[in-house]
């Protein structure tokens, strides 16, 4: 049995799992999905069961999310909406490791999901719940990837999908996905935070189901990435896990995932979770460095080229803070220049990612320089989105025309502009 429970310490009200809620009706706090009653899992048997499912043809087993369904709030009879999400690679990244001053570095590439970002791991669960609740319309505000993901899963589930995006601020690749999957896309003047307030108003209609990461079912799906990662590491967790921070659903989900693994005896400690924000969109880093846990002060004009984390009022900050505190991690910022160079380095490893994802490697480099991460510690970075999500940025970087949010020229240290030449000799001279 599962319930929804308010995370506010002096409220902790609980609600039925199928109540259509986004926040606690009593205090407005965020909701967590929790298991009621004690279930004693046999860790060895669970690991064996999950491993055996890897060779199964069942759609549930082929999904890297639903393969761990013992920890998801559904019954076996509930029909699921899946695109075979998850099952993403964990890559060794030797050049990036070197760049950071680490002996070894692994990157978990969530860009290898069906729509090219980690959002799919949460969306499969949230849209499954939407269908279970009998919603007719699913909706979200988005900087692009949530829109692309929701549009795809809504199409699979035969639900109408409405998306609100900030006009002119979403990359063409992401918008193209949402349009092709048949979503109704509303472009409004303003930024992501403006879109979010629109969507909250819309979700007061009971036929509408809201699937921004305020929705606790999104977090349930996303937490399974911790399970998959732990399994890929033979259940030996790394010393550090580094993730980008925007709306902070991802970091919250990793916190919950590793907490549940620890409580169930599947792992024997948690990785230190470090969240990295772009310096121009860093309300969470500010809260953390000022040691004021009581209230996050919104950034009214968030600025960064890493559009997926250009968010000034992150909804899940309390959950993310819990994850950082509980694991002994931290919250830091990196500059536009650092993001850009780190991204190019991840590319040189033959991996690549979108700008927001590169905050991880940029952040690790900083933490190693500061002595917070030691060169021989084990480190995993989470790459949240695919390289092809934002090719304008990539071409700008390599062509040396990338201009930061304050009009500053970004001088790439690893640029690789196309060679203008007449014959093959020009290419040979270069190599
Ligand atoms: C959504 C997204 C993020 C931010 O994740 P949050 O859960 O909002 O913190 C980072 N990178 C990419 C590529 C994303 O799509
Ligand atoms: Zn409450």
Short mmCIF file of C-alpha atoms and ligand atoms in Angstrom, two decimals:
data_model
loop_
_atom_site.label_atom_id
_atom_site.label_comp_id
_atom_site.label_asym_id
_atom_site.label_seq_id
_atom_site.Cartn_x
_atom_site.Cartn_y
_atom_site.Cartn_z
CA UNK A 1 0.00 0.00 0.00
CA UNK A 2 1.13 3.49 -0.82
CA UNK A 3 -0.05 6.92 0.32
CA UNK A 4 0.80 10.53 -0.42
CA UNK A 5 2.25 12.38 2.54
CA UNK A 6 3.04 16.05 3.08
CA UNK A 7 6.75 16.68 3.67
CA UNK A 8 6.23 19.73 5.93
CA UNK A 9 7.61 18.59 9.31
CA UNK A 10 4.75 19.93 11.44
CA UNK A 11 2.00 18.85 9.03
CA UNK A 12 2.78 15.39 7.63
CA UNK A 13 -0.88 15.00 6.59
CA UNK A 14 -1.50 11.91 4.50
CA UNK A 15 -3.78 11.32 1.54
CA UNK A 16 -4.91 8.39 -0.55
CA UNK A 17 -2.64 7.41 -3.39
CA UNK A 18 -5.31 8.15 -6.00
CA UNK A 19 -6.33 11.58 -4.66
CA UNK A 20 -5.68 14.05 -7.45
CA UNK A 21 -3.29 16.34 -5.61
CA UNK A 22 -0.12 18.26 -6.43
CA UNK A 23 0.52 19.89 -3.06
CA UNK A 24 -0.84 19.34 0.45
CA UNK A 25 -4.36 20.83 0.63
CA UNK A 26 -3.79 21.62 4.31
CA UNK A 27 -0.49 23.54 4.21
CA UNK A 28 0.54 23.80 0.57
CA UNK A 29 3.64 21.65 1.16
CA UNK A 30 5.12 19.19 -1.34
CA UNK A 31 3.92 15.60 -1.29
CA UNK A 32 5.98 12.44 -1.12
CA UNK A 33 4.76 9.02 -2.05
CA UNK A 34 5.38 6.60 0.79
CA UNK A 35 4.82 2.96 1.46
CA UNK A 36 2.61 2.18 4.45
CA UNK A 37 3.46 -0.69 6.73
CA UNK A 38 6.66 -2.63 6.82
CA UNK A 39 7.64 -4.83 3.93
CA UNK A 40 10.74 -6.86 4.47
CA UNK A 41 12.55 -7.25 1.17
CA UNK A 42 15.25 -9.80 0.68
CA UNK A 43 17.91 -7.70 -1.10
CA UNK A 44 19.56 -10.67 -2.79
CA UNK A 45 16.23 -11.95 -4.14
CA UNK A 46 15.27 -8.50 -5.43
CA UNK A 47 18.57 -8.04 -7.23
CA UNK A 48 18.13 -11.44 -8.80
CA UNK A 49 14.55 -10.70 -9.85
CA UNK A 50 15.54 -7.37 -11.44
CA UNK A 51 18.44 -8.95 -13.24
CA UNK A 52 16.28 -11.78 -14.59
CA UNK A 53 13.84 -9.26 -16.03
CA UNK A 54 16.60 -7.96 -18.31
CA UNK A 55 16.08 -10.90 -20.62
CA UNK A 56 12.27 -10.78 -20.53
CA UNK A 57 10.10 -9.54 -23.42
CA UNK A 58 7.36 -8.11 -21.18
CA UNK A 59 6.97 -4.35 -21.78
CA UNK A 60 7.26 -3.72 -18.04
CA UNK A 61 10.53 -5.55 -17.87
CA UNK A 62 11.94 -3.80 -20.92
CA UNK A 63 11.43 -0.44 -19.26
CA UNK A 64 14.30 0.68 -17.04
CA UNK A 65 11.69 2.26 -14.79
CA UNK A 66 9.03 -0.44 -14.47
CA UNK A 67 11.64 -3.16 -14.06
CA UNK A 68 11.91 -1.83 -10.49
CA UNK A 69 8.14 -1.80 -9.98
CA UNK A 70 8.29 -3.27 -6.48
CA UNK A 71 9.08 0.33 -5.48
CA UNK A 72 6.39 2.02 -7.59
CA UNK A 73 2.89 2.82 -6.29
CA UNK A 74 0.88 0.66 -8.70
CA UNK A 75 -0.70 -2.76 -8.87
CA UNK A 76 0.21 -5.40 -11.40
CA UNK A 77 -3.18 -4.95 -13.13
CA UNK A 78 -2.69 -1.23 -13.77
CA UNK A 79 -2.02 -0.69 -17.50
CA UNK A 80 1.21 1.23 -17.97
CA UNK A 81 2.22 3.81 -20.56
CA UNK A 82 5.78 3.11 -21.61
CA UNK A 83 8.23 3.85 -24.42
CA UNK A 84 10.94 1.54 -23.09
CA UNK A 85 12.53 4.40 -21.16
CA UNK A 86 15.55 4.11 -18.92
CA UNK A 87 18.22 1.44 -19.48
CA UNK A 88 20.67 4.25 -20.17
CA UNK A 89 24.42 3.74 -20.40
CA UNK A 90 26.99 4.52 -17.74
CA UNK A 91 30.07 5.64 -19.65
CA UNK A 92 33.68 5.94 -18.62
CA UNK A 93 34.79 9.47 -19.49
CA UNK A 94 38.59 9.57 -19.34
CA UNK A 95 39.11 12.97 -21.00
CA UNK A 96 36.51 14.61 -18.81
CA UNK A 97 38.07 12.90 -15.78
CA UNK A 98 41.43 14.33 -16.71
CA UNK A 99 39.89 17.75 -17.23
CA UNK A 100 38.41 17.60 -13.72
CA UNK A 101 41.59 16.27 -12.12
CA UNK A 102 39.97 12.94 -11.31
CA UNK A 103 41.49 9.51 -11.77
CA UNK A 104 38.22 8.14 -12.99
CA UNK A 105 34.83 9.52 -13.89
CA UNK A 106 31.63 7.89 -15.04
CA UNK A 107 28.74 9.66 -16.74
CA UNK A 108 25.20 8.31 -16.62
CA UNK A 109 23.66 9.44 -19.90
CA UNK A 110 20.00 10.15 -19.42
CA UNK A 111 19.96 11.76 -22.85
CA UNK A 112 19.70 8.21 -24.18
CA UNK A 113 16.01 8.09 -23.33
CA UNK A 114 13.23 7.88 -25.95
CA UNK A 115 12.76 11.66 -26.20
CA UNK A 116 16.34 12.51 -25.32
CA UNK A 117 16.19 13.53 -21.67
CA UNK A 118 15.69 12.06 -18.20
CA UNK A 119 12.16 13.48 -18.16
CA UNK A 120 10.94 10.24 -19.74
CA UNK A 121 11.71 8.23 -16.61
CA UNK A 122 9.26 10.37 -14.65
CA UNK A 123 6.74 10.86 -17.42
CA UNK A 124 6.03 7.16 -17.90
CA UNK A 125 4.83 7.02 -14.30
CA UNK A 126 2.97 10.35 -14.24
CA UNK A 127 1.09 9.62 -17.47
CA UNK A 128 0.27 6.12 -16.25
CA UNK A 129 -1.27 7.75 -13.17
CA UNK A 130 -3.09 10.31 -15.34
CA UNK A 131 -4.77 7.52 -17.25
CA UNK A 132 -5.59 5.68 -14.05
CA UNK A 133 -7.28 8.81 -12.70
CA UNK A 134 -9.31 9.16 -15.90
CA UNK A 135 -7.83 12.54 -16.83
CA UNK A 136 -8.69 13.79 -20.32
CA UNK A 137 -5.99 16.39 -20.62
CA UNK A 138 -2.43 16.38 -19.33
CA UNK A 139 -0.55 19.64 -19.04
CA UNK A 140 2.81 21.10 -18.11
CA UNK A 141 4.91 24.21 -18.21
CA UNK A 142 8.28 23.55 -19.72
CA UNK A 143 11.65 24.86 -20.80
CA UNK A 144 11.40 22.23 -23.56
CA UNK A 145 12.31 18.73 -22.45
CA UNK A 146 9.31 18.18 -20.19
CA UNK A 147 7.13 19.30 -23.10
CA UNK A 148 8.79 16.89 -25.54
CA UNK A 149 8.49 14.04 -23.09
CA UNK A 150 4.92 14.67 -22.01
CA UNK A 151 3.81 15.10 -25.60
CA UNK A 152 5.20 11.68 -26.48
CA UNK A 153 3.71 9.83 -23.53
CA UNK A 154 0.36 11.60 -23.88
CA UNK A 155 0.26 10.49 -27.52
CA UNK A 156 0.94 6.90 -26.46
CA UNK A 157 -1.83 7.12 -23.87
CA UNK A 158 -4.32 8.82 -26.19
CA UNK A 159 -4.61 11.86 -23.96
CA UNK A 160 -4.86 15.47 -25.05
CA UNK A 161 -1.68 17.28 -24.17
CA UNK A 162 -1.36 21.01 -23.45
CA UNK A 163 2.00 22.63 -23.03
CA UNK A 164 2.92 26.15 -22.01
CA UNK A 165 6.36 27.39 -23.03
CA UNK A 166 8.11 30.76 -22.87
CA UNK A 167 7.92 32.23 -26.35
CA UNK A 168 11.20 32.26 -28.25
CA UNK A 169 13.13 30.57 -25.44
CA UNK A 170 12.76 26.90 -26.28
CA UNK A 171 15.24 25.22 -28.62
CA UNK A 172 13.86 24.22 -32.00
CA UNK A 173 14.67 20.57 -31.44
CA UNK A 174 12.54 20.38 -28.31
CA UNK A 175 9.66 22.35 -29.77
CA UNK A 176 9.77 20.22 -32.91
CA UNK A 177 9.35 17.10 -30.82
CA UNK A 178 6.30 18.45 -28.98
CA UNK A 179 4.66 19.51 -32.25
CA UNK A 180 5.33 16.23 -33.99
CA UNK A 181 3.88 14.26 -31.06
CA UNK A 182 0.70 16.30 -31.48
CA UNK A 183 0.70 18.47 -28.36
CA UNK A 184 -1.17 21.77 -28.20
CA UNK A 185 1.63 24.24 -27.60
CA UNK A 186 0.85 27.63 -26.10
CA UNK A 187 3.69 30.13 -26.32
CA UNK A 188 3.46 32.98 -23.84
CA UNK A 189 5.46 36.10 -23.16
CA UNK A 190 7.51 35.60 -20.03
CA UNK A 191 9.85 32.99 -18.64
CA UNK A 192 9.41 29.48 -17.27
CA UNK A 193 8.18 30.78 -13.95
CA UNK A 194 5.41 32.74 -15.67
CA UNK A 195 4.39 29.54 -17.51
CA UNK A 196 4.27 27.70 -14.21
CA UNK A 197 1.79 30.15 -12.69
CA UNK A 198 -0.45 29.80 -15.77
CA UNK A 199 -0.38 26.05 -15.46
CA UNK A 200 -1.34 26.04 -11.80
CA UNK A 201 -4.44 28.00 -12.70
CA UNK A 202 -5.30 25.59 -15.50
CA UNK A 203 -4.92 22.56 -13.23
CA UNK A 204 -7.80 23.65 -11.02
CA UNK A 205 -10.04 22.05 -13.66
CA UNK A 206 -10.62 18.46 -12.58
CA UNK A 207 -10.30 17.00 -16.09
CA UNK A 208 -6.75 18.32 -16.24
CA UNK A 209 -3.79 16.48 -14.79
CA UNK A 210 -0.65 18.46 -14.14
CA UNK A 211 2.65 16.69 -14.64
CA UNK A 212 5.33 19.19 -13.77
CA UNK A 213 7.86 17.82 -11.32
CA UNK A 214 5.76 19.16 -8.46
CA UNK A 215 3.77 16.01 -9.24
CA UNK A 216 5.06 13.30 -6.88
CA UNK A 217 4.52 10.53 -9.46
CA UNK A 218 7.18 12.11 -11.68
CA UNK A 219 9.62 11.83 -8.82
CA UNK A 220 8.71 8.16 -8.32
CA UNK A 221 9.71 7.35 -11.88
CA UNK A 222 12.85 9.44 -11.75
CA UNK A 223 14.01 7.81 -8.52
CA UNK A 224 14.46 4.50 -10.35
CA UNK A 225 17.49 6.01 -12.08
CA UNK A 226 19.24 5.61 -8.72
CA UNK A 227 18.26 1.92 -8.78
CA UNK A 228 19.55 1.41 -12.29
CA UNK A 229 22.77 3.25 -11.51
CA UNK A 230 23.38 1.25 -8.34
CA UNK A 231 22.80 -1.96 -10.28
CA UNK A 232 25.27 -0.89 -12.99
CA UNK A 233 27.85 -0.34 -10.26
CA UNK A 234 27.24 -3.81 -8.78
CA UNK A 235 25.47 -2.13 -5.85
CA UNK A 236 28.57 -0.24 -4.79
CA UNK A 237 27.56 3.40 -4.71
CA UNK A 238 30.02 6.11 -5.74
CA UNK A 239 31.42 8.61 -3.25
CA UNK A 240 29.84 11.49 -5.17
CA UNK A 241 26.87 11.96 -7.44
CA UNK A 242 26.74 15.28 -9.28
CA UNK A 243 23.54 16.56 -10.94
CA UNK A 244 22.40 19.81 -12.57
CA UNK A 245 19.76 21.78 -10.68
CA UNK A 246 16.84 23.60 -12.30
CA UNK A 247 13.42 22.91 -10.86
CA UNK A 248 15.20 20.39 -8.58
CA UNK A 249 13.00 17.39 -9.29
CA UNK A 250 15.94 15.34 -10.50
CA UNK A 251 18.09 15.89 -7.41
CA UNK A 252 15.05 15.25 -5.20
CA UNK A 253 14.40 11.99 -7.01
CA UNK A 254 17.99 10.77 -6.64
CA UNK A 255 17.77 11.59 -2.93
CA UNK A 256 14.59 9.56 -2.57
CA UNK A 257 15.89 6.69 -4.68
CA UNK A 258 19.12 6.25 -2.74
CA UNK A 259 17.30 6.67 0.58
CA UNK A 260 14.91 3.84 -0.30
CA UNK A 261 17.75 1.63 -1.49
CA UNK A 262 19.56 2.17 1.79
CA UNK A 263 16.44 1.53 3.88
CA UNK A 264 15.83 -1.69 1.98
CA UNK A 265 19.35 -2.95 2.51
CA UNK A 266 20.19 -2.91 -1.20
CA UNK A 267 23.10 -0.51 -0.63
CA UNK A 268 25.08 0.24 2.50
CA UNK A 269 25.53 4.02 2.17
CA UNK A 270 24.37 6.95 0.04
CA UNK A 271 26.49 8.94 -2.39
CA UNK A 272 27.06 12.59 -1.52
CA UNK A 273 24.64 14.42 -3.80
CA UNK A 274 25.94 17.70 -5.19
CA UNK A 275 23.67 20.00 -7.17
CA UNK A 276 25.17 22.40 -9.69
CA UNK A 277 23.39 25.53 -10.90
CA UNK A 278 24.32 28.13 -13.50
CA UNK A 279 25.51 31.24 -11.71
CA UNK A 280 22.79 33.41 -13.28
CA UNK A 281 19.97 31.07 -12.22
CA UNK A 282 21.05 29.94 -8.78
CA UNK A 283 18.43 30.59 -6.10
CA UNK A 284 19.08 27.17 -4.55
CA UNK A 285 22.84 27.69 -4.35
CA UNK A 286 22.23 31.04 -2.70
CA UNK A 287 19.91 29.51 -0.12
CA UNK A 288 22.48 26.82 0.59
CA UNK A 289 25.45 29.14 0.95
CA UNK A 290 23.53 31.52 3.19
CA UNK A 291 22.54 28.63 5.50
CA UNK A 292 18.96 29.80 5.50
CA UNK A 293 16.80 26.73 5.18
CA UNK A 294 13.54 28.46 5.91
CA UNK A 295 12.76 30.16 2.66
CA UNK A 296 14.03 30.16 -0.86
CA UNK A 297 14.11 33.59 -2.42
CA UNK A 298 13.17 33.40 -6.06
CA UNK A 299 15.47 34.69 -8.75
CA UNK A 300 13.19 37.06 -10.64
CA UNK A 301 15.27 37.24 -13.78
CA UNK A 302 17.13 33.94 -14.18
CA UNK A 303 19.80 34.03 -16.86
CA UNK A 304 21.73 31.23 -18.53
CA UNK A 305 22.22 29.77 -21.99
CA UNK A 306 21.58 26.38 -20.40
CA UNK A 307 17.86 26.80 -20.97
CA UNK A 308 16.85 23.56 -19.20
CA UNK A 309 17.97 25.03 -15.88
CA UNK A 310 16.91 28.61 -16.48
CA UNK A 311 14.50 28.58 -13.55
CA UNK A 312 14.17 31.17 -10.81
CA UNK A 313 11.52 29.57 -8.59
CA UNK A 314 12.37 25.87 -8.28
CA UNK A 315 9.36 24.03 -6.90
CA UNK A 316 11.14 21.04 -5.37
CA UNK A 317 13.81 22.88 -3.40
CA UNK A 318 12.77 21.50 -0.01
CA UNK A 319 13.07 17.92 -1.24
CA UNK A 320 16.39 18.66 -2.93
CA UNK A 321 17.73 20.31 0.21
CA UNK A 322 16.77 17.23 2.19
CA UNK A 323 18.74 15.09 -0.27
CA UNK A 324 21.82 17.32 -0.06
CA UNK A 325 21.76 17.50 3.75
CA UNK A 326 21.02 13.84 4.26
CA UNK A 327 23.89 12.71 2.04
CA UNK A 328 26.45 15.34 3.00
CA UNK A 329 26.63 16.84 -0.48
CA UNK A 330 26.57 20.49 -1.46
CA UNK A 331 25.16 23.06 -3.88
CA UNK A 332 27.47 25.09 -6.10
CA UNK A 333 27.41 27.35 -9.14
CA UNK A 334 29.40 27.45 -12.37
CA UNK A 335 29.80 30.18 -14.98
CA UNK A 336 28.60 30.17 -18.59
CA UNK A 337 32.22 29.84 -19.72
CA UNK A 338 32.78 26.84 -17.45
CA UNK A 339 29.60 25.16 -18.69
CA UNK A 340 30.56 25.72 -22.32
CA UNK A 341 34.08 24.30 -21.98
CA UNK A 342 32.94 21.33 -19.89
CA UNK A 343 30.33 20.54 -22.52
CA UNK A 344 32.94 20.50 -25.27
CA UNK A 345 35.10 18.18 -23.14
CA UNK A 346 32.19 15.75 -22.67
CA UNK A 347 31.87 15.83 -26.43
CA UNK A 348 35.54 14.88 -26.79
CA UNK A 349 34.84 11.74 -24.83
CA UNK A 350 32.52 10.78 -27.66
CA UNK A 351 29.52 11.29 -25.43
CA UNK A 352 28.14 14.82 -25.72
CA UNK A 353 25.19 16.37 -23.92
CA UNK A 354 23.09 19.50 -23.80
CA UNK A 355 24.41 22.60 -22.02
CA UNK A 356 22.55 22.10 -18.71
CA UNK A 357 24.06 18.62 -18.36
CA UNK A 358 27.58 19.97 -18.59
CA UNK A 359 27.20 21.83 -15.29
CA UNK A 360 28.08 18.45 -13.76
CA UNK A 361 31.60 18.22 -15.20
CA UNK A 362 32.14 21.96 -14.73
CA UNK A 363 31.07 21.56 -11.10
CA UNK A 364 33.28 18.54 -10.45
CA UNK A 365 36.29 20.37 -11.79
CA UNK A 366 35.62 23.14 -9.32
CA UNK A 367 35.09 20.75 -6.41
CA UNK A 368 38.30 18.88 -7.16
CA UNK A 369 40.21 22.17 -7.30
CA UNK A 370 38.71 23.11 -3.94
CA UNK A 371 39.60 19.75 -2.42
CA UNK A 372 35.97 18.82 -1.75
CA UNK A 373 36.26 15.88 -4.14
CA UNK A 374 39.55 13.96 -3.90
CA UNK A 375 41.24 12.78 -7.09
CA UNK A 376 40.86 9.11 -6.23
CA UNK A 377 37.24 9.21 -5.10
CA UNK A 378 34.54 7.58 -7.22
CA UNK A 379 32.37 10.11 -9.00
CA UNK A 380 29.32 9.79 -11.22
CA UNK A 381 27.87 12.72 -13.13
CA UNK A 382 24.36 12.69 -14.54
CA UNK A 383 24.02 13.93 -18.10
CA UNK A 384 20.40 14.98 -18.30
CA UNK A 385 19.89 15.64 -22.01
CA UNK A 386 21.10 14.73 -25.49
CA UNK A 387 23.68 16.70 -27.49
CA UNK A 388 21.25 17.27 -30.36
CA UNK A 389 18.72 19.08 -28.16
CA UNK A 390 20.48 22.39 -28.70
CA UNK A 391 22.66 22.51 -31.79
CA UNK A 392 22.56 26.32 -32.07
CA UNK A 393 24.57 26.42 -28.88
CA UNK A 394 27.07 23.89 -30.16
CA UNK A 395 27.59 25.69 -33.47
CA UNK A 396 27.94 28.98 -31.62
CA UNK A 397 30.59 27.53 -29.34
CA UNK A 398 32.70 25.96 -32.05
CA UNK A 399 32.31 28.96 -34.34
CA UNK A 400 33.29 31.33 -31.52
CA UNK A 401 30.07 33.29 -31.79
CA UNK A 402 28.47 32.18 -28.54
CA UNK A 403 27.23 35.17 -26.54
CA UNK A 404 26.35 34.78 -22.89
CA UNK A 405 23.16 36.05 -21.23
CA UNK A 406 24.79 39.35 -20.25
CA UNK A 407 26.06 39.97 -23.77
CA UNK A 408 29.51 38.62 -22.94
CA UNK A 409 31.45 36.76 -25.61
CA UNK A 410 32.17 33.17 -24.66
CA UNK A 411 35.68 32.20 -25.77
CA UNK A 412 35.72 28.46 -26.14
CA UNK A 413 38.93 26.74 -25.11
CA UNK A 414 38.11 23.66 -27.16
CA UNK A 415 36.55 25.11 -30.27
CA UNK A 416 36.50 23.04 -33.42
CA UNK A 417 35.28 25.18 -36.29
CA UNK A 418 34.79 23.67 -39.74
CA UNK A 419 37.79 24.23 -41.99
CA UNK A 420 37.13 26.34 -45.06
CA UNK A 421 39.36 24.88 -47.75
CA UNK A 422 39.72 23.92 -51.36
CA UNK A 423 41.18 20.45 -51.09
CA UNK A 424 42.05 17.58 -48.80
CA UNK A 425 45.44 19.12 -48.10
CA UNK A 426 43.73 21.63 -45.81
CA UNK A 427 42.34 18.80 -43.70
CA UNK A 428 45.66 16.98 -43.61
CA UNK A 429 47.48 20.13 -42.49
CA UNK A 430 45.09 20.33 -39.57
CA UNK A 431 45.65 16.82 -38.31
C1 LIG B 1 14.80 19.28 -16.80
C2 LIG B 1 16.24 19.32 -17.07
C3 LIG B 1 17.17 19.71 -16.09
C4 LIG B 1 16.76 20.20 -14.75
O1 LIG B 1 16.24 19.19 -13.93
P1 LIG B 1 15.39 19.58 -12.66
O2 LIG B 1 14.75 18.34 -12.22
O3 LIG B 1 14.40 20.61 -13.12
O4 LIG B 1 16.35 20.16 -11.67
C5 LIG B 1 18.51 19.66 -16.40
N1 LIG B 1 18.93 19.28 -17.63
C6 LIG B 1 18.06 18.91 -18.58
C7 LIG B 1 18.59 18.51 -19.90
C8 LIG B 1 16.70 18.91 -18.34
O5 LIG B 1 15.86 18.55 -19.31
ZN1 LIG B 2 0.84 19.73 4.71
#
